[in-house]
Structure formats: structure tokens, C-alpha cells
Tab-separated table of C-alpha atoms in Angstrom:
chain	number	residue	atom	x	y	z
F	1	MET	CA	0.000	0.000	0.000
F	2	LEU	CA	1.271	3.446	-0.890
F	3	ALA	CA	2.425	5.478	2.097
F	4	PHE	CA	1.268	9.066	2.542
F	5	LYS	CA	2.027	11.465	5.352
F	6	PRO	CA	-1.159	12.656	7.102
F	7	GLU	CA	0.291	16.095	7.760
F	8	GLU	CA	0.638	16.859	4.048
F	9	GLN	CA	-2.535	18.679	3.095
F	10	LEU	CA	-3.915	19.495	-0.327
F	11	GLN	CA	-2.359	22.541	-1.944
F	12	LEU	CA	-3.523	23.224	-5.472
F	13	VAL	CA	-1.226	25.526	-7.403
F	14	GLU	CA	-2.948	28.434	-9.099
F	15	ARG	CA	-2.828	28.337	-12.894
F	16	GLU	CA	-0.831	31.551	-13.215
F	17	GLU	CA	1.873	30.053	-10.984
F	18	ILE	CA	2.433	27.060	-13.253
F	19	ASP	CA	4.935	27.998	-15.942
F	20	ASP	CA	4.477	24.819	-17.973
F	21	GLU	CA	0.722	25.335	-18.228
F	22	GLU	CA	1.222	28.366	-20.458
F	23	ASP	CA	2.574	26.159	-23.239
F	24	LEU	CA	-0.401	23.799	-23.191
F	25	PHE	CA	-2.934	26.032	-24.910
F	26	GLU	CA	-3.463	29.539	-26.221
F	27	ALA	CA	-6.551	31.448	-25.057
F	28	ILE	CA	-9.087	32.247	-27.758
F	29	ASP	CA	-8.854	35.937	-26.789
F	30	LYS	CA	-5.492	36.116	-28.590
F	31	LEU	CA	-7.401	36.107	-31.880
F	32	ILE	CA	-8.395	39.726	-31.193
F	33	SER	CA	-4.768	40.862	-31.494
F	34	HIS	CA	-4.674	39.151	-34.897
F	35	GLY	CA	-7.545	41.179	-36.333
F	36	ILE	CA	-10.555	39.081	-35.297
F	37	ASN	CA	-13.596	40.966	-34.044
F	38	ALA	CA	-14.290	40.604	-30.292
F	39	GLY	CA	-17.919	39.790	-31.111
F	40	ASP	CA	-16.868	36.835	-33.223
F	41	VAL	CA	-14.589	35.595	-30.446
F	42	LYS	CA	-17.565	35.785	-28.071
F	43	LYS	CA	-19.576	33.635	-30.496
F	44	LEU	CA	-16.829	31.017	-30.414
F	45	GLN	CA	-16.871	31.039	-26.601
F	46	ASP	CA	-20.655	30.655	-26.587
F	47	ALA	CA	-20.153	27.553	-28.736
F	48	GLY	CA	-17.762	26.092	-26.149
F	49	ILE	CA	-14.474	27.030	-27.858
F	50	TYR	CA	-12.146	28.762	-25.407
F	51	THR	CA	-8.684	28.049	-26.822
F	52	CYS	CA	-7.009	28.390	-30.201
F	53	ASN	CA	-5.941	24.768	-29.841
F	54	GLY	CA	-9.574	23.723	-29.443
F	55	LEU	CA	-10.552	25.877	-32.406
F	56	MET	CA	-8.122	24.024	-34.661
F	57	MET	CA	-9.745	20.739	-33.599
F	58	HIS	CA	-13.013	21.761	-35.302
F	59	THR	CA	-13.781	21.458	-38.987
F	60	LYS	CA	-14.690	24.570	-40.921
F	61	LYS	CA	-18.061	22.974	-41.576
F	62	ASN	CA	-18.728	22.835	-37.835
F	63	LEU	CA	-17.537	26.402	-37.324
F	64	THR	CA	-19.824	27.788	-40.055
F	65	GLY	CA	-22.668	26.127	-38.178
F	66	ILE	CA	-22.148	28.621	-35.342
F	67	LYS	CA	-24.746	31.365	-35.604
F	68	GLY	CA	-23.258	34.572	-36.968
F	69	LEU	CA	-20.097	33.064	-38.487
F	70	SER	CA	-19.970	33.076	-42.289
F	71	GLU	CA	-17.545	31.041	-44.389
F	72	ALA	CA	-15.423	34.146	-44.958
F	73	LYS	CA	-15.237	34.854	-41.226
F	74	VAL	CA	-14.376	31.246	-40.431
F	75	GLU	CA	-11.598	31.294	-43.035
F	76	LYS	CA	-10.131	34.455	-41.495
F	77	ILE	CA	-10.423	33.052	-37.951
F	78	CYS	CA	-8.660	29.807	-38.911
F	79	GLU	CA	-5.846	31.699	-40.628
F	80	ALA	CA	-5.321	33.786	-37.479
F	81	ALA	CA	-5.370	30.685	-35.265
F	82	GLU	CA	-2.752	28.975	-37.448
F	83	LYS	CA	-0.384	31.892	-36.754
F	84	ILE	CA	-0.825	31.408	-32.990
F	85	VAL	CA	-0.608	27.620	-32.649
F	86	ASN	CA	1.432	25.122	-34.640
F	87	PHE	CA	-0.691	22.198	-35.791
F	88	GLY	CA	1.760	21.063	-38.437
F	89	TYR	CA	4.620	18.591	-38.363
F	90	ILE	CA	7.092	18.420	-35.494
F	91	THR	CA	10.154	16.213	-35.062
F	92	GLY	CA	10.152	13.039	-33.016
F	93	SER	CA	12.443	14.799	-30.534
F	94	ASP	CA	9.889	17.591	-30.111
F	95	ALA	CA	7.151	14.997	-29.649
F	96	LEU	CA	9.238	13.370	-26.918
F	97	LEU	CA	9.658	16.734	-25.173
F	98	LYS	CA	5.914	17.289	-25.438
F	99	ARG	CA	5.339	13.929	-23.745
F	100	LYS	CA	7.196	15.230	-20.701
F	101	ALA	CA	4.147	17.365	-19.931
F	102	VAL	CA	2.140	14.165	-19.394
F	103	VAL	CA	1.300	13.593	-15.718
F	104	LYS	CA	0.718	10.106	-14.320
F	105	ILE	CA	-1.781	9.966	-11.478
F	106	THR	CA	-1.562	7.242	-8.852
F	107	THR	CA	-4.449	4.794	-8.551
F	108	GLY	CA	-3.752	4.236	-4.847
F	109	SER	CA	-2.332	0.790	-5.565
F	110	GLN	CA	1.387	0.463	-6.223
F	111	ALA	CA	0.854	-2.779	-8.130
F	112	LEU	CA	-1.795	-1.183	-10.344
F	113	ASP	CA	0.452	1.852	-10.897
F	114	GLU	CA	3.252	-0.428	-12.027
F	115	LEU	CA	0.890	-2.167	-14.438
F	116	LEU	CA	-0.007	1.218	-15.934
F	117	GLY	CA	3.574	2.445	-16.105
F	118	GLY	CA	3.119	4.931	-13.270
F	119	GLY	CA	-0.629	5.534	-13.105
F	120	ILE	CA	-3.497	7.022	-15.123
F	121	GLU	CA	-1.886	9.374	-17.632
F	122	THR	CA	-3.046	12.751	-18.885
F	123	SER	CA	-3.675	13.567	-22.559
F	124	ALA	CA	-5.139	10.089	-22.925
F	125	ILE	CA	-8.359	8.140	-22.417
F	126	THR	CA	-8.226	5.223	-20.010
F	127	GLU	CA	-11.210	2.886	-20.238
F	128	ALA	CA	-12.051	0.345	-17.544
F	129	PHE	CA	-14.634	-2.287	-18.415
F	130	GLY	CA	-16.004	-5.183	-16.454
F	131	GLU	CA	-19.066	-6.572	-14.736
F	132	PHE	CA	-20.884	-4.774	-11.958
F	133	ARG	CA	-19.004	-4.724	-8.655
F	134	SER	CA	-15.651	-5.277	-10.354
F	135	GLY	CA	-14.100	-2.070	-8.972
F	136	LYS	CA	-14.521	0.440	-11.834
F	137	THR	CA	-16.427	3.068	-9.851
F	138	GLN	CA	-14.301	2.490	-6.756
F	139	LEU	CA	-11.225	3.402	-8.786
F	140	ALA	CA	-13.056	6.498	-10.026
F	141	HIS	CA	-13.672	7.617	-6.426
F	142	THR	CA	-10.045	6.967	-5.505
F	143	LEU	CA	-8.844	9.015	-8.485
F	144	CYS	CA	-11.071	11.896	-7.347
F	145	VAL	CA	-8.741	12.179	-4.353
F	146	SER	CA	-5.365	11.072	-5.704
F	147	THR	CA	-5.605	13.539	-8.604
F	148	GLN	CA	-5.502	16.369	-6.069
F	149	LEU	CA	-2.255	15.198	-4.496
F	150	PRO	CA	0.908	17.177	-5.329
F	151	THR	CA	2.910	15.790	-8.234
F	152	SER	CA	5.678	14.958	-5.740
F	153	MET	CA	3.246	12.456	-4.205
F	154	LYS	CA	2.282	10.945	-7.582
F	155	GLY	CA	-0.801	13.110	-7.877
F	156	GLY	CA	-1.952	15.538	-10.556
F	157	ASN	CA	-2.179	18.699	-8.433
F	158	GLY	CA	-5.463	19.529	-10.133
F	159	LYS	CA	-9.226	19.535	-9.876
F	160	VAL	CA	-11.642	16.817	-11.000
F	161	ALA	CA	-14.753	16.861	-13.204
F	162	TYR	CA	-17.152	13.940	-12.712
F	163	ILE	CA	-19.992	13.117	-15.114
F	164	ASP	CA	-22.258	10.459	-13.615
F	165	THR	CA	-24.673	8.616	-15.929
F	166	GLU	CA	-25.685	5.857	-13.522
F	167	GLY	CA	-26.136	7.711	-10.222
F	168	THR	CA	-23.239	5.933	-8.497
F	169	PHE	CA	-21.174	8.902	-7.287
F	170	ARG	CA	-21.106	9.064	-3.488
F	171	PRO	CA	-19.415	12.102	-1.887
F	172	ASP	CA	-19.465	10.334	1.488
F	173	ARG	CA	-17.301	7.637	-0.103
F	174	VAL	CA	-14.689	10.283	-0.897
F	175	VAL	CA	-14.325	11.268	2.775
F	176	PRO	CA	-12.535	8.120	4.076
F	177	ILE	CA	-10.405	8.029	0.920
F	178	ALA	CA	-9.273	11.607	1.559
F	179	GLU	CA	-8.463	10.705	5.166
F	180	ARG	CA	-6.361	7.779	3.983
F	181	PHE	CA	-4.277	10.153	1.866
F	182	GLY	CA	-3.980	12.654	4.737
F	183	MET	CA	-6.092	15.275	3.001
F	184	ASP	CA	-8.872	17.565	4.155
F	185	ALA	CA	-12.113	15.955	2.964
F	186	GLY	CA	-13.944	19.277	2.650
F	187	ALA	CA	-11.239	20.768	0.446
F	188	VAL	CA	-11.151	17.622	-1.665
F	189	LEU	CA	-14.920	17.697	-2.256
F	190	ASP	CA	-14.781	21.416	-3.092
F	191	ASN	CA	-12.298	20.626	-5.863
F	192	ILE	CA	-14.637	18.109	-7.508
F	193	ILE	CA	-17.305	19.423	-9.880
F	194	TYR	CA	-20.097	16.899	-10.383
F	195	ALA	CA	-22.974	16.552	-12.844
F	196	ARG	CA	-25.620	13.872	-13.225
F	197	ALA	CA	-26.471	13.163	-16.883
F	198	TYR	CA	-29.842	11.717	-17.832
F	199	THR	CA	-29.702	11.497	-21.648
F	200	TYR	CA	-26.891	11.078	-24.168
F	201	GLU	CA	-27.579	14.650	-25.370
F	202	HIS	CA	-27.289	15.956	-21.816
F	203	GLN	CA	-24.035	14.022	-21.453
F	204	TYR	CA	-22.581	15.629	-24.595
F	205	ASN	CA	-23.701	19.140	-23.581
F	206	LEU	CA	-21.984	18.721	-20.214
F	207	LEU	CA	-18.749	18.034	-22.082
F	208	LEU	CA	-19.170	21.193	-24.152
F	209	GLY	CA	-19.560	23.261	-20.981
F	210	LEU	CA	-16.308	21.941	-19.514
F	211	ALA	CA	-14.064	23.950	-21.847
F	212	ALA	CA	-14.856	27.222	-20.082
F	213	LYS	CA	-13.981	25.779	-16.672
F	214	MET	CA	-10.825	24.004	-17.807
F	215	ALA	CA	-9.528	27.121	-19.553
F	216	GLU	CA	-9.694	29.034	-16.271
F	217	GLU	CA	-8.912	26.467	-13.559
F	218	PRO	CA	-6.253	23.735	-13.185
F	219	PHE	CA	-8.227	20.564	-13.924
F	220	ARG	CA	-6.318	17.318	-14.263
F	221	LEU	CA	-8.994	14.589	-14.472
F	222	LEU	CA	-12.328	14.013	-16.181
F	223	ILE	CA	-14.370	10.970	-15.146
F	224	VAL	CA	-17.312	9.618	-17.151
F	225	ASP	CA	-19.072	6.806	-15.288
F	226	SER	CA	-20.238	5.173	-17.448
F	227	VAL	CA	-19.657	6.229	-21.024
F	228	ILE	CA	-22.122	3.840	-22.689
F	229	ALA	CA	-25.084	3.555	-20.281
F	230	LEU	CA	-27.265	6.340	-21.704
F	231	PHE	CA	-26.583	5.346	-25.310
F	232	ARG	CA	-27.847	1.844	-24.569
F	233	VAL	CA	-31.041	3.337	-23.124
F	234	ASP	CA	-31.729	6.120	-25.649
F	235	PHE	CA	-31.104	3.964	-28.744
F	236	THR	CA	-32.883	0.636	-29.080
F	237	GLY	CA	-32.831	-2.102	-31.690
F	238	ARG	CA	-30.645	-2.687	-34.725
F	239	GLY	CA	-32.500	0.018	-36.646
F	240	GLU	CA	-30.951	2.715	-34.454
F	241	LEU	CA	-27.528	1.101	-34.061
F	242	ALA	CA	-25.820	3.100	-36.822
F	243	ASP	CA	-27.150	6.378	-35.442
F	244	ARG	CA	-26.094	5.383	-31.920
F	245	GLN	CA	-22.548	4.571	-32.987
F	246	GLN	CA	-22.253	7.855	-34.875
F	247	LYS	CA	-23.388	9.870	-31.848
F	248	LEU	CA	-21.102	7.814	-29.599
F	249	ALA	CA	-18.173	8.510	-31.931
F	250	GLN	CA	-18.865	12.250	-31.757
F	251	MET	CA	-18.873	12.197	-27.972
F	252	LEU	CA	-15.682	10.124	-27.805
F	253	SER	CA	-14.035	12.530	-30.240
F	254	ARG	CA	-14.930	15.346	-27.854
F	255	LEU	CA	-13.351	13.442	-24.958
F	256	ILE	CA	-10.121	12.945	-26.904
F	257	LYS	CA	-9.975	16.645	-27.749
F	258	ILE	CA	-10.530	17.648	-24.112
F	259	ALA	CA	-7.759	15.290	-22.994
F	260	GLU	CA	-5.236	16.707	-25.446
F	261	GLU	CA	-6.350	20.342	-25.371
F	262	PHE	CA	-6.111	20.725	-21.589
F	263	ASN	CA	-3.683	17.898	-20.737
F	264	VAL	CA	-6.219	16.152	-18.515
F	265	ALA	CA	-6.610	12.445	-17.879
F	266	VAL	CA	-9.928	10.987	-19.020
F	267	TYR	CA	-11.046	7.942	-17.064
F	268	MET	CA	-14.223	6.348	-18.359
F	269	THR	CA	-15.945	3.187	-17.264
F	270	ASN	CA	-17.704	0.834	-19.634
F	271	GLN	CA	-20.202	-1.981	-19.328
F	272	VAL	CA	-19.882	-5.476	-20.754
F	273	ILE	CA	-22.192	-7.541	-22.930
F	274	ALA	CA	-22.500	-11.272	-23.533
F	275	ASP	CA	-20.249	-12.623	-26.260
F	276	PRO	CA	-21.834	-15.723	-27.830
F	277	GLY	CA	-18.755	-16.175	-30.010
F	278	GLY	CA	-16.389	-16.031	-27.055
F	279	GLY	CA	-15.474	-19.705	-27.326
F	280	VAL	CA	-16.514	-22.983	-25.753
F	281	PHE	CA	-13.609	-22.957	-23.294
F	282	ILE	CA	-14.787	-19.751	-21.577
F	283	SER	CA	-17.558	-20.409	-19.045
F	284	ASP	CA	-19.090	-16.916	-19.171
F	285	PRO	CA	-17.717	-15.017	-22.196
F	286	LYS	CA	-18.180	-11.222	-22.164
F	287	LYS	CA	-16.838	-8.310	-24.155
F	288	PRO	CA	-16.908	-4.518	-23.666
F	289	ALA	CA	-19.946	-2.646	-24.971
F	290	GLY	CA	-19.646	0.056	-27.619
F	291	GLY	CA	-18.119	-1.990	-30.408
F	292	HIS	CA	-15.180	-0.894	-32.538
F	293	VAL	CA	-16.048	2.806	-32.226
F	294	LEU	CA	-15.316	2.802	-28.516
F	295	ALA	CA	-12.394	0.401	-28.851
F	296	HIS	CA	-10.555	2.705	-31.253
F	297	ALA	CA	-11.210	5.817	-29.133
F	298	ALA	CA	-9.724	4.502	-25.884
F	299	THR	CA	-5.961	4.935	-25.512
F	300	ILE	CA	-5.629	2.353	-22.749
F	301	ARG	CA	-8.197	-0.381	-22.091
F	302	LEU	CA	-8.319	-2.181	-18.762
F	303	MET	CA	-10.387	-5.279	-18.053
F	304	PHE	CA	-11.581	-5.635	-14.457
F	305	ARG	CA	-12.965	-8.822	-12.965
F	306	LYS	CA	-13.808	-10.094	-9.517
F	307	GLY	CA	-11.299	-12.146	-7.576
F	308	LYS	CA	-11.550	-13.830	-4.195
F	309	GLY	CA	-13.465	-11.856	-1.579
F	310	GLU	CA	-12.668	-8.169	-2.019
F	311	GLN	CA	-9.852	-8.808	-4.451
F	312	ARG	CA	-10.132	-7.560	-8.008
F	313	VAL	CA	-8.035	-8.448	-11.019
F	314	CYS	CA	-6.976	-5.926	-13.669
F	315	LYS	CA	-5.627	-6.871	-17.075
F	316	VAL	CA	-4.198	-4.542	-19.700
F	317	PHE	CA	-6.501	-5.290	-22.615
F	318	ASP	CA	-4.967	-2.793	-25.019
F	319	ALA	CA	-2.340	-0.037	-24.809
F	320	PRO	CA	-0.186	1.752	-27.405
F	321	ASN	CA	3.010	1.359	-25.377
F	322	LEU	CA	2.666	-2.448	-25.132
F	323	PRO	CA	2.943	-4.828	-28.088
F	324	GLU	CA	-0.450	-6.374	-28.720
F	325	SER	CA	0.763	-9.954	-28.431
F	326	GLU	CA	2.348	-9.262	-25.055
F	327	ALA	CA	-0.544	-7.280	-23.654
F	328	ILE	CA	-3.141	-9.881	-24.625
F	329	SER	CA	-1.497	-13.251	-25.174
F	330	PHE	CA	0.716	-13.145	-22.095
F	331	SER	CA	-2.104	-11.770	-19.913
F	332	TYR	CA	-0.294	-9.470	-17.475
F	333	TYR	CA	-2.531	-9.544	-14.402
F	334	ILE	CA	-2.517	-7.467	-11.237
F	335	SER	CA	-4.708	-8.126	-8.211
F	336	PHE	CA	-5.909	-5.360	-5.932
F	337	SER	CA	-8.456	-5.033	-3.159
F	338	ILE	CA	-11.288	-2.642	-2.341
F	339	THR	CA	-11.211	-1.534	1.296
F	340	ASP	CA	-13.010	1.073	3.371
F	341	SER	CA	-10.240	3.438	2.296
F	342	SER	CA	-10.560	2.672	-1.416
F	343	VAL	CA	-8.278	0.803	-3.791
F	344	VAL	CA	-5.150	-0.860	-2.389
F	345	GLU	CA	-3.001	-3.660	-3.716
F	346	SER	CA	-3.352	-7.163	-2.374
F	347	SER	CA	-0.804	-9.965	-2.195
F	348	LEU	CA	0.243	-11.024	-5.683
F	349	THR	CA	0.275	-14.621	-6.826
F	350	LYS	CA	3.659	-15.436	-8.359
F	351	GLU	CA	2.282	-17.593	-11.139
F	352	HIS	CA	0.187	-14.660	-12.410
F	353	ILE	CA	2.985	-12.109	-12.433
F	354	PHE	CA	5.784	-11.245	-14.784
F	355	GLN	CA	7.445	-7.985	-15.713
F	356	ILE	CA	7.288	-5.954	-18.883
F	357	THR	CA	10.679	-4.259	-18.984
F	358	ALA	CA	12.449	-2.014	-21.453
F	359	GLY	CA	13.934	-5.175	-22.918
F	360	GLY	CA	10.619	-6.986	-23.196
F	361	ILE	CA	9.141	-9.753	-21.042
F	362	ALA	CA	11.201	-10.722	-17.973
F	363	ASP	CA	10.743	-12.864	-14.889
F	364	ALA	CA	9.086	-11.146	-11.944
F	365	LYS	CA	11.410	-10.174	-9.110
F	366	ASP	CA	10.726	-11.392	-5.592
């Protein structure tokens, strides 16, 4: 279990005090100094676009759909934005330097952190799927607290946005987790903004409204629990499947843009469905809901399942920094437990453990 000193209290650094944050995005207001009318900038903000980086992530077709913006105006706005931010080619060395801005947030379990290469990372989408009571929401609650830890304590030193589609967020659950990390529960809860979504449209609109908050305050984590629930309710039957997947793709695209625009970690939970083609050797075959659309959107996919008692097992299902054959065929498992004070690692069974090192697969150390 990770050790934290109780006397170390939460201290969020103000955005203007963080030098590195200035390089992450350019405020949309800078367009005014490049000849764009202040009224047109206000129209962009009303549409949920608060940074030049975010502006460049929209198609001109979408921008002309904003009331009051003609094709000529959109063309001029895009030209001005291109002078402010570089969305062209960069060298691999520059890309490596850019990766240094990525923050890895502890899960509360050292074993789980090691599995993830340090924790839940920013500028990426981490998806956790599994049956009910497999630990997905418990990890979400733990991340609500650990994200607010200083970076020196493997935290993100930032605020948390939580979109709840299933009504499972419990602020009273956050209290003992905060106490475990030696943090003031009241301050922790004040740094979490929460919204309950009831339809897929409501869910998408909540994402649009986040840009204004993230442009002004130091957010480091966005949780969507769960990403698929409302889509499965609002769209029924095969006749609406294509429309559902298109709307789901649009929402996932928005999540990716938020992650990269503001350097926040996106943690989303997903449900599972029965997989009749799962094979005769699997007693209860299941696969994540959402199909290929969701599979391609997630940067890192984690499969959670129940273990003995309060133990849970996590498997890296897919990740860009692990070869596919190693991540799936070799089945790198980590067990962890859910306690009154959230997610902690449990004893690891030797036969289930090996290491993924810089040189590839290696025997686990004692």
C-alpha cells in the first residue's frame, strides 16, 4: 500500500503560478490581437471554444454552423489561429519533449500503478470495463482524491470533473479516501465538480460546458461513469444502431480533444455484454460494450474482474506502449483489493505475475 504522510494537506497551485501550463494552450482571446472581431470571439466562446488549440480541432463545416459566423469569417479566424498555434509537423524529438508534460496519477495501488507504467496518464483516455461490482467506480472515487495530491506524491495537483450517468457517485465515499491520503475531505470535495447526466444529449452538452472551466482552472482529471449507459437506453434495436454509434463517436471525439487540449486524464468506465462467439472454453464469455467505435477511441483499455473476496483483477486489454501480443497473449494480471479506504493492492500470486521491462518480457522479481 502506498504510504502518505497525514500532515501533508492538499495545496492546489494556481494556474498563473504554473509555468508549464502556459505552453499547453493559447486562449481564444489572442485572436483579437490578430484582427478578429471581439464579437466573433464571443460567439466562439458561446459555442464552447475557449482556446485556439480547441478551435483548430473543429472542422470549418462545424464552425460555419455557429450562428453569426460566415464562411469568410471562419476562413479568417482559422488563418489567425494557425499563426498562434502550430498544428503542423514536429520532429520526433519535439514529440518526446511534449510527452514530458504528461502527468501520471496514482491509482492508490502500487501494483496497479506499475501495471499502468506509473498511473493514469493525462492527454489520454483510459477505459475500464467489467461486470458490476468489479471495482470500476471504486477506482473512479479513488482518483477523485489522488488527482488532487501534489505531483511529488504521484498526484496531478489539479481539480476533477465527474460526469455520472448511472447515479453511483457518493461524496461520502470520498471522505474516508481523503483521510487515507492525509487530506482535508472538505477541500477535496470542493475541488470536484459533479454533474448527473440523464440522456446522451445531456451528457454531450456537459462536455461542451467543460471547456470554459478548464480554460480558467487547473483541472487534471475528467471521469465519465459510465460512457455507454445512456446510449444503450436512448437507442434501441438494430435500426438505431448506426445512429447510436455515430453519436457515440462524436462524444468520444470530444473526450479525446478535451484530454489533449487541456492535458487532462480521461477515465471512463464501460459496461460489458454477452459474447456468444467467445469460445466454448470460456464459461461466461463477455466483451466490452460500444463496439469498434469505442475500442478505437480509448488509448488504454483495462479489463476488471472479480477475484476472491474483495480482491479484483486488472488486465491490460490494449495499450499503445505495449505490443499487442504481449498485452493480450501473455495476460499481465494485477490483483488489488477494495477496502473502506478505497483501492489498495493485495498480495500477488507469483504464477500470475511477470514484468514488462524495457527489454521486453522478464521474470518477476521477488
